[in-house]
Short mmCIF file of C-alpha atoms in Angstrom, two decimals:
data_model
loop_
_atom_site.label_atom_id
_atom_site.label_comp_id
_atom_site.label_asym_id
_atom_site.label_seq_id
_atom_site.Cartn_x
_atom_site.Cartn_y
_atom_site.Cartn_z
CA UNK A 1 6.73 -18.48 27.13
CA UNK A 2 5.54 -20.86 24.41
CA UNK A 3 5.69 -20.09 20.72
CA UNK A 4 6.93 -21.59 17.51
CA UNK A 5 10.67 -20.94 17.24
CA UNK A 6 11.51 -19.10 14.05
CA UNK A 7 14.07 -19.84 11.36
CA UNK A 8 16.61 -17.10 12.02
CA UNK A 9 18.02 -17.30 8.50
CA UNK A 10 14.74 -15.88 7.22
CA UNK A 11 14.65 -12.88 9.56
CA UNK A 12 18.31 -11.86 9.93
CA UNK A 13 20.63 -9.88 7.68
CA UNK A 14 24.14 -8.47 7.75
CA UNK A 15 24.73 -4.71 8.13
CA UNK A 16 26.48 -4.46 4.76
CA UNK A 17 23.59 -6.01 2.83
CA UNK A 18 21.78 -3.73 0.41
CA UNK A 19 18.18 -2.79 1.06
CA UNK A 20 17.25 -4.11 -2.39
CA UNK A 21 18.70 -7.51 -1.46
CA UNK A 22 17.10 -7.73 1.98
CA UNK A 23 13.59 -6.53 1.13
CA UNK A 24 12.48 -9.69 -0.73
CA UNK A 25 13.53 -11.80 2.26
CA UNK A 26 11.65 -9.53 4.64
CA UNK A 27 8.52 -9.68 2.50
CA UNK A 28 8.71 -13.46 2.17
CA UNK A 29 9.06 -13.92 5.94
CA UNK A 30 5.95 -11.79 6.41
CA UNK A 31 6.91 -10.42 9.84
CA UNK A 32 7.52 -6.79 8.82
CA UNK A 33 10.95 -6.83 10.44
CA UNK A 34 14.56 -7.87 9.89
CA UNK A 35 17.13 -8.33 12.64
CA UNK A 36 20.54 -6.97 11.64
CA UNK A 37 23.38 -9.01 13.12
CA UNK A 38 27.10 -9.50 12.77
CA UNK A 39 28.48 -12.81 11.50
CA UNK A 40 28.36 -14.24 15.02
CA UNK A 41 24.63 -13.40 15.07
CA UNK A 42 25.07 -10.67 17.68
CA UNK A 43 22.35 -8.06 17.29
CA UNK A 44 23.51 -4.69 15.97
CA UNK A 45 20.20 -3.22 14.83
CA UNK A 46 16.66 -3.78 13.63
CA UNK A 47 14.76 -2.73 10.52
CA UNK A 48 10.98 -2.46 10.60
CA UNK A 49 8.38 -1.50 8.04
CA UNK A 50 8.40 1.98 9.55
CA UNK A 51 12.16 2.35 9.01
CA UNK A 52 11.75 1.38 5.35
CA UNK A 53 8.82 3.76 4.84
CA UNK A 54 10.82 6.65 6.26
CA UNK A 55 13.79 5.75 4.06
CA UNK A 56 11.65 5.59 0.92
CA UNK A 57 10.03 8.93 1.70
CA UNK A 58 13.51 10.44 2.08
CA UNK A 59 14.28 9.14 -1.41
CA UNK A 60 17.14 6.86 -0.39
CA UNK A 61 18.74 4.68 -3.03
CA UNK A 62 17.67 1.04 -2.88
CA UNK A 63 21.35 0.09 -2.84
CA UNK A 64 21.82 1.74 0.56
CA UNK A 65 23.31 -0.60 3.18
CA UNK A 66 21.10 -1.75 6.03
CA UNK A 67 23.50 -0.19 8.54
CA UNK A 68 22.52 3.25 7.23
CA UNK A 69 18.79 2.94 7.85
CA UNK A 70 18.48 0.47 10.74
CA UNK A 71 17.41 1.34 14.25
CA UNK A 72 20.54 0.94 16.36
CA UNK A 73 19.09 0.70 19.87
CA UNK A 74 16.13 -1.69 19.68
CA UNK A 75 14.30 -2.89 22.77
CA UNK A 76 15.31 -6.47 23.57
CA UNK A 77 14.81 -9.09 26.25
CA UNK A 78 16.97 -11.92 27.55
CA UNK A 79 16.01 -15.57 27.32
CA UNK A 80 13.85 -16.57 30.26
CA UNK A 81 12.21 -13.15 30.63
CA UNK A 82 8.70 -13.29 32.08
CA UNK A 83 5.91 -12.86 29.54
CA UNK A 84 4.37 -10.06 31.59
CA UNK A 85 7.54 -8.01 31.29
CA UNK A 86 7.58 -8.48 27.51
CA UNK A 87 3.93 -7.47 27.31
CA UNK A 88 4.58 -4.28 29.31
CA UNK A 89 7.62 -3.47 27.17
CA UNK A 90 5.55 -3.71 23.98
CA UNK A 91 2.72 -1.61 25.37
CA UNK A 92 4.93 1.06 26.95
CA UNK A 93 6.98 1.59 23.79
CA UNK A 94 4.29 0.81 21.19
CA UNK A 95 6.41 -1.85 19.50
CA UNK A 96 5.40 -5.07 17.77
CA UNK A 97 8.71 -6.96 17.62
CA UNK A 98 11.14 -7.78 20.43
CA UNK A 99 14.38 -9.72 19.76
CA UNK A 100 15.20 -12.43 22.27
CA UNK A 101 18.93 -12.51 23.11
CA UNK A 102 21.32 -14.72 25.04
CA UNK A 103 24.01 -13.46 27.43
CA UNK A 104 26.39 -12.73 24.52
CA UNK A 105 23.81 -10.51 22.74
CA UNK A 106 23.26 -13.20 20.12
CA UNK A 107 19.80 -13.51 18.62
CA UNK A 108 17.93 -16.56 19.87
CA UNK A 109 14.48 -15.74 18.52
CA UNK A 110 12.03 -12.97 17.74
CA UNK A 111 8.87 -12.26 19.72
CA UNK A 112 5.86 -10.82 17.90
CA UNK A 113 2.65 -9.33 19.27
CA UNK A 114 0.77 -12.54 18.54
CA UNK A 115 3.27 -14.49 20.65
CA UNK A 116 2.66 -12.20 23.60
CA UNK A 117 -0.99 -11.22 23.26
CA UNK A 118 -2.40 -14.10 21.18
CA UNK A 119 -4.11 -13.91 17.79
CA UNK A 120 -6.74 -11.36 18.77
CA UNK A 121 -8.17 -9.71 15.70
CA UNK A 122 -9.10 -6.09 16.22
CA UNK A 123 -12.59 -5.17 15.06
CA UNK A 124 -12.38 -2.15 12.80
CA UNK A 125 -15.18 0.39 12.46
CA UNK A 126 -13.83 2.08 9.33
CA UNK A 127 -15.87 1.54 6.18
CA UNK A 128 -14.29 0.22 2.98
CA UNK A 129 -15.41 1.44 -0.44
CA UNK A 130 -14.60 -0.78 -3.44
CA UNK A 131 -14.75 1.01 -6.78
CA UNK A 132 -16.18 -1.60 -9.15
CA UNK A 133 -18.20 0.34 -11.69
CA UNK A 134 -15.77 0.31 -14.61
CA UNK A 135 -16.20 -1.73 -17.77
CA UNK A 136 -12.78 -3.40 -17.64
CA UNK A 137 -12.09 -2.87 -21.35
CA UNK A 138 -8.45 -3.91 -20.97
CA UNK A 139 -9.69 -7.40 -20.04
CA UNK A 140 -11.89 -7.74 -23.10
CA UNK A 141 -13.28 -10.25 -24.19
CA UNK A 142 -13.58 -11.63 -20.62
CA UNK A 143 -15.55 -8.59 -19.53
CA UNK A 144 -18.01 -8.95 -22.38
CA UNK A 145 -19.40 -11.81 -20.29
CA UNK A 146 -18.61 -10.86 -16.68
CA UNK A 147 -18.05 -7.48 -15.02
CA UNK A 148 -14.48 -6.87 -13.89
CA UNK A 149 -15.16 -7.39 -10.15
CA UNK A 150 -16.39 -10.92 -10.93
CA UNK A 151 -13.18 -12.07 -12.62
CA UNK A 152 -12.22 -15.28 -10.80
CA UNK A 153 -9.21 -15.93 -8.62
CA UNK A 154 -9.62 -19.60 -7.85
CA UNK A 155 -13.19 -20.28 -6.79
CA UNK A 156 -13.97 -16.66 -5.84
CA UNK A 157 -14.31 -13.41 -7.76
CA UNK A 158 -11.62 -10.79 -7.30
CA UNK A 159 -13.95 -8.42 -5.43
CA UNK A 160 -14.64 -11.08 -2.80
CA UNK A 161 -10.94 -11.88 -2.46
CA UNK A 162 -10.32 -8.17 -1.79
CA UNK A 163 -13.10 -8.09 0.81
CA UNK A 164 -11.76 -11.17 2.57
CA UNK A 165 -8.31 -9.59 2.78
CA UNK A 166 -9.91 -6.66 4.61
CA UNK A 167 -12.19 -8.89 6.68
CA UNK A 168 -9.18 -10.89 7.86
CA UNK A 169 -7.94 -7.68 9.49
CA UNK A 170 -11.23 -6.84 11.19
CA UNK A 171 -13.10 -4.79 8.57
CA UNK A 172 -16.74 -5.76 8.10
CA UNK A 173 -18.56 -2.79 6.54
CA UNK A 174 -18.27 -2.59 2.75
CA UNK A 175 -19.82 -0.46 0.04
CA UNK A 176 -19.36 -1.46 -3.60
CA UNK A 177 -19.84 1.04 -6.41
CA UNK A 178 -21.48 -0.66 -9.38
CA UNK A 179 -22.03 0.22 -13.01
CA UNK A 180 -21.44 -2.22 -15.83
CA UNK A 181 -23.38 -5.50 -15.40
CA UNK A 182 -24.27 -4.50 -11.84
CA UNK A 183 -27.01 -7.12 -11.48
CA UNK A 184 -24.48 -9.96 -11.71
CA UNK A 185 -22.55 -8.57 -8.73
CA UNK A 186 -25.70 -7.97 -6.68
CA UNK A 187 -26.99 -11.47 -7.38
CA UNK A 188 -23.69 -13.08 -6.45
CA UNK A 189 -23.56 -11.46 -3.02
CA UNK A 190 -27.25 -12.05 -2.41
CA UNK A 191 -26.54 -15.76 -2.77
CA UNK A 192 -23.04 -16.02 -1.27
CA UNK A 193 -22.47 -13.47 1.52
CA UNK A 194 -23.61 -15.64 4.42
CA UNK A 195 -23.76 -12.56 6.71
CA UNK A 196 -20.00 -12.48 7.19
CA UNK A 197 -20.01 -8.75 6.64
CA UNK A 198 -22.26 -5.85 5.78
CA UNK A 199 -22.46 -4.98 2.09
CA UNK A 200 -24.07 -1.91 0.57
CA UNK A 201 -24.12 -0.73 -3.03
CA UNK A 202 -24.15 2.55 -4.91
CA UNK A 203 -25.14 2.57 -8.56
CA UNK A 204 -23.55 4.61 -11.33
CA UNK A 205 -26.13 5.41 -14.02
CA UNK A 206 -23.29 6.43 -16.32
CA UNK A 207 -19.54 5.79 -15.94
CA UNK A 208 -18.22 8.32 -13.41
CA UNK A 209 -14.48 7.67 -13.57
CA UNK A 210 -12.25 6.29 -10.84
CA UNK A 211 -13.50 8.69 -8.14
CA UNK A 212 -16.90 9.97 -9.30
CA UNK A 213 -18.86 7.28 -7.46
CA UNK A 214 -17.73 8.82 -4.16
CA UNK A 215 -20.28 11.55 -4.85
CA UNK A 216 -23.04 8.94 -4.51
CA UNK A 217 -22.18 8.04 -0.91
CA UNK A 218 -24.71 9.05 1.72
CA UNK A 219 -24.19 10.94 4.97
CA UNK A 220 -23.12 7.82 6.85
CA UNK A 221 -19.55 8.44 5.75
CA UNK A 222 -18.68 10.88 8.51
CA UNK A 223 -15.47 9.18 9.66
CA UNK A 224 -12.20 8.01 8.12
CA UNK A 225 -12.72 5.38 5.41
CA UNK A 226 -10.71 3.34 2.90
CA UNK A 227 -11.15 3.29 -0.87
CA UNK A 228 -9.87 0.39 -3.00
CA UNK A 229 -9.96 -0.32 -6.70
CA UNK A 230 -11.61 -3.64 -7.55
CA UNK A 231 -8.73 -5.01 -9.63
CA UNK A 232 -5.87 -4.93 -7.13
CA UNK A 233 -4.75 -7.02 -4.16
CA UNK A 234 -2.36 -5.52 -1.62
CA UNK A 235 -0.69 -7.57 1.09
CA UNK A 236 -0.39 -4.84 3.71
CA UNK A 237 -1.35 -4.05 7.29
CA UNK A 238 -4.38 -1.79 6.89
CA UNK A 239 -4.35 -0.93 10.59
CA UNK A 240 -0.83 0.42 10.16
CA UNK A 241 -1.96 2.36 7.08
CA UNK A 242 -4.75 3.99 9.10
CA UNK A 243 -2.43 4.78 11.97
CA UNK A 244 0.07 6.38 9.59
CA UNK A 245 -2.74 8.42 8.00
CA UNK A 246 -3.90 9.75 11.37
CA UNK A 247 -0.46 10.36 12.85
CA UNK A 248 0.45 12.53 9.86
CA UNK A 249 -2.82 14.46 9.95
CA UNK A 250 -3.64 13.64 6.33
CA UNK A 251 -6.98 14.26 4.68
CA UNK A 252 -6.05 11.78 1.95
CA UNK A 253 -3.35 9.13 1.98
CA UNK A 254 -2.25 7.17 -1.07
CA UNK A 255 -0.82 3.70 -0.54
CA UNK A 256 2.28 3.77 -2.74
CA UNK A 257 3.56 0.40 -3.95
CA UNK A 258 7.30 -0.02 -4.47
CA UNK A 259 7.96 -1.45 -7.94
CA UNK A 260 11.22 -2.49 -9.57
CA UNK A 261 11.72 -1.88 -13.28
CA UNK A 262 14.67 -3.35 -15.18
CA UNK A 263 15.98 -1.70 -18.33
CA UNK A 264 16.75 -4.70 -20.59
CA UNK A 265 19.74 -2.99 -22.21
CA UNK A 266 23.09 -1.54 -21.31
CA UNK A 267 22.50 2.12 -20.43
CA UNK A 268 25.16 4.53 -21.68
CA UNK A 269 26.26 7.44 -19.53
CA UNK A 270 27.64 10.12 -21.83
CA UNK A 271 29.43 13.39 -21.10
CA UNK A 272 29.36 15.50 -24.28
CA UNK A 273 30.62 13.01 -26.89
CA UNK A 274 32.58 10.77 -24.49
CA UNK A 275 31.35 7.56 -22.91
CA UNK A 276 31.67 7.61 -19.13
CA UNK A 277 30.43 4.10 -18.40
CA UNK A 278 27.93 1.41 -19.33
CA UNK A 279 25.40 0.30 -16.73
CA UNK A 280 24.24 -3.13 -17.85
CA UNK A 281 20.51 -3.79 -17.36
CA UNK A 282 20.08 -1.40 -14.41
CA UNK A 283 17.21 -1.61 -11.96
CA UNK A 284 15.10 1.37 -10.96
CA UNK A 285 12.61 1.54 -8.10
CA UNK A 286 9.53 3.75 -8.03
CA UNK A 287 6.59 4.29 -5.71
CA UNK A 288 3.48 3.87 -7.85
CA UNK A 289 -0.17 4.49 -7.10
CA UNK A 290 -1.53 1.16 -5.83
CA UNK A 291 -5.22 2.06 -6.09
CA UNK A 292 -5.78 2.07 -2.31
CA UNK A 293 -6.51 5.30 -0.43
CA UNK A 294 -7.55 6.53 3.00
CA UNK A 295 -9.91 9.50 2.98
CA UNK A 296 -11.39 11.87 5.52
CA UNK A 297 -15.04 12.95 5.09
CA UNK A 298 -14.09 16.48 4.00
CA UNK A 299 -12.71 15.03 0.77
CA UNK A 300 -16.22 13.89 -0.19
CA UNK A 301 -17.27 17.53 -0.28
CA UNK A 302 -15.03 17.97 -3.32
CA UNK A 303 -16.94 15.37 -5.36
CA UNK A 304 -20.07 16.53 -7.18
CA UNK A 305 -22.89 14.00 -7.35
CA UNK A 306 -23.26 12.46 -10.77
CA UNK A 307 -20.16 14.14 -12.22
CA UNK A 308 -17.26 12.31 -13.84
CA UNK A 309 -14.10 12.53 -11.73
CA UNK A 310 -10.81 10.65 -11.89
CA UNK A 311 -8.88 9.94 -8.70
CA UNK A 312 -5.75 11.90 -9.77
CA UNK A 313 -7.99 14.92 -10.37
CA UNK A 314 -9.58 14.53 -6.93
CA UNK A 315 -6.12 14.37 -5.38
CA UNK A 316 -5.07 17.53 -7.22
CA UNK A 317 -8.29 19.24 -6.12
CA UNK A 318 -7.68 18.28 -2.49
CA UNK A 319 -4.20 19.80 -2.64
CA UNK A 320 -5.57 22.97 -4.26
CA UNK A 321 -8.04 23.31 -1.37
CA UNK A 322 -5.20 23.09 1.15
CA UNK A 323 -5.94 19.56 2.34
CA UNK A 324 -2.95 17.47 3.32
CA UNK A 325 -2.23 14.58 0.96
CA UNK A 326 0.34 11.97 2.00
CA UNK A 327 1.86 8.72 0.79
CA UNK A 328 2.18 5.47 2.74
CA UNK A 329 5.05 3.50 1.13
CA UNK A 330 4.40 -0.24 0.80
CA UNK A 331 7.15 -2.66 -0.20
CA UNK A 332 5.21 -5.93 0.00
CA UNK A 333 3.10 -7.78 -2.54
CA UNK A 334 0.83 -5.81 -4.86
CA UNK A 335 -1.13 -7.53 -7.60
CA UNK A 336 -2.82 -5.58 -10.40
CA UNK A 337 -5.16 -7.68 -12.56
CA UNK A 338 -6.34 -4.81 -14.74
CA UNK A 339 -4.69 -6.29 -17.85
CA UNK A 340 -4.35 -9.82 -19.16
CA UNK A 341 -0.64 -10.26 -18.47
CA UNK A 342 -0.97 -8.92 -14.92
CA UNK A 343 -3.96 -11.22 -14.40
CA UNK A 344 -1.92 -14.24 -15.52
CA UNK A 345 0.94 -13.24 -13.23
CA UNK A 346 -1.47 -12.92 -10.32
CA UNK A 347 -2.86 -16.37 -11.02
CA UNK A 348 0.66 -17.78 -11.00
CA UNK A 349 1.48 -15.97 -7.77
CA UNK A 350 -1.64 -17.36 -6.13
CA UNK A 351 -0.87 -20.82 -7.60
CA UNK A 352 -4.26 -21.03 -9.23
CA UNK A 353 -3.25 -22.04 -12.74
CA UNK A 354 -3.15 -25.73 -12.08
#
């Protein structure tokens, strides 16, 4: 087997480490997995994106130790194992990561799907809808000149950056809902698409809210599709999102982004008139609505053509009609450029400020 040997410090953690401490390292490594080892680097467990999602949905505290949520019997292979055996192991057990161990059960490396199967990009048939009809008033005065989807990130507008994130994972069929300054968006893609992907448009005559434009979609949307706001970038595996959506039998799935909020003060815990303790600048973690959704066609039947509808109201309506609504927890990067400060932070994160 030939692959680039990985820096084990970036993908290993001790069992006693807190989830809140290990998550940033996992996200930075970008492999959607951490190998849990003892101090001699002997493997004791593995933590994948799926383990973290299940833990978040159970409402576990972010200070939980890795030993409490890790998988304790991961599939492994010994050094020198034939590539065909590894390939069969991954296919038979539907796994994407296989630790490579020596005779003392110490981690030598980590094998990923791309090491075993190559960098084959799956072609996706699901359509992607980008909701770009809003006026972007929170970004005024920028949006007095350009519509929000055309706000630049480097040398490309945000809407194109979003599309390229999807296209990099095999998606090639996009529909953009337009409203404010729609002609600028149409003209840009007429001149710059280069046939990389299919782009269609729906036009809002009047602002229809964050979900109303879905009522303008034609009958071609008869299969599962993805909806994304035009002012967010999510570093996630959309194939895994779709698989999660289908495995859980959801009609609508919200991608929930894990966000940490720090209270900049000492928080007092009081019992009657007595101080119990002071928690200095505590951190709290919440799953927030990222602005990315997976929908089944039956949800479109809840949206009246030409009527104003906000996405939270559509979600409530789906639940009232007995449709299953789920949440896909995401702990990786999520950038929201809907306000000036978030836009500046996104520029810094993308190293585009000079």
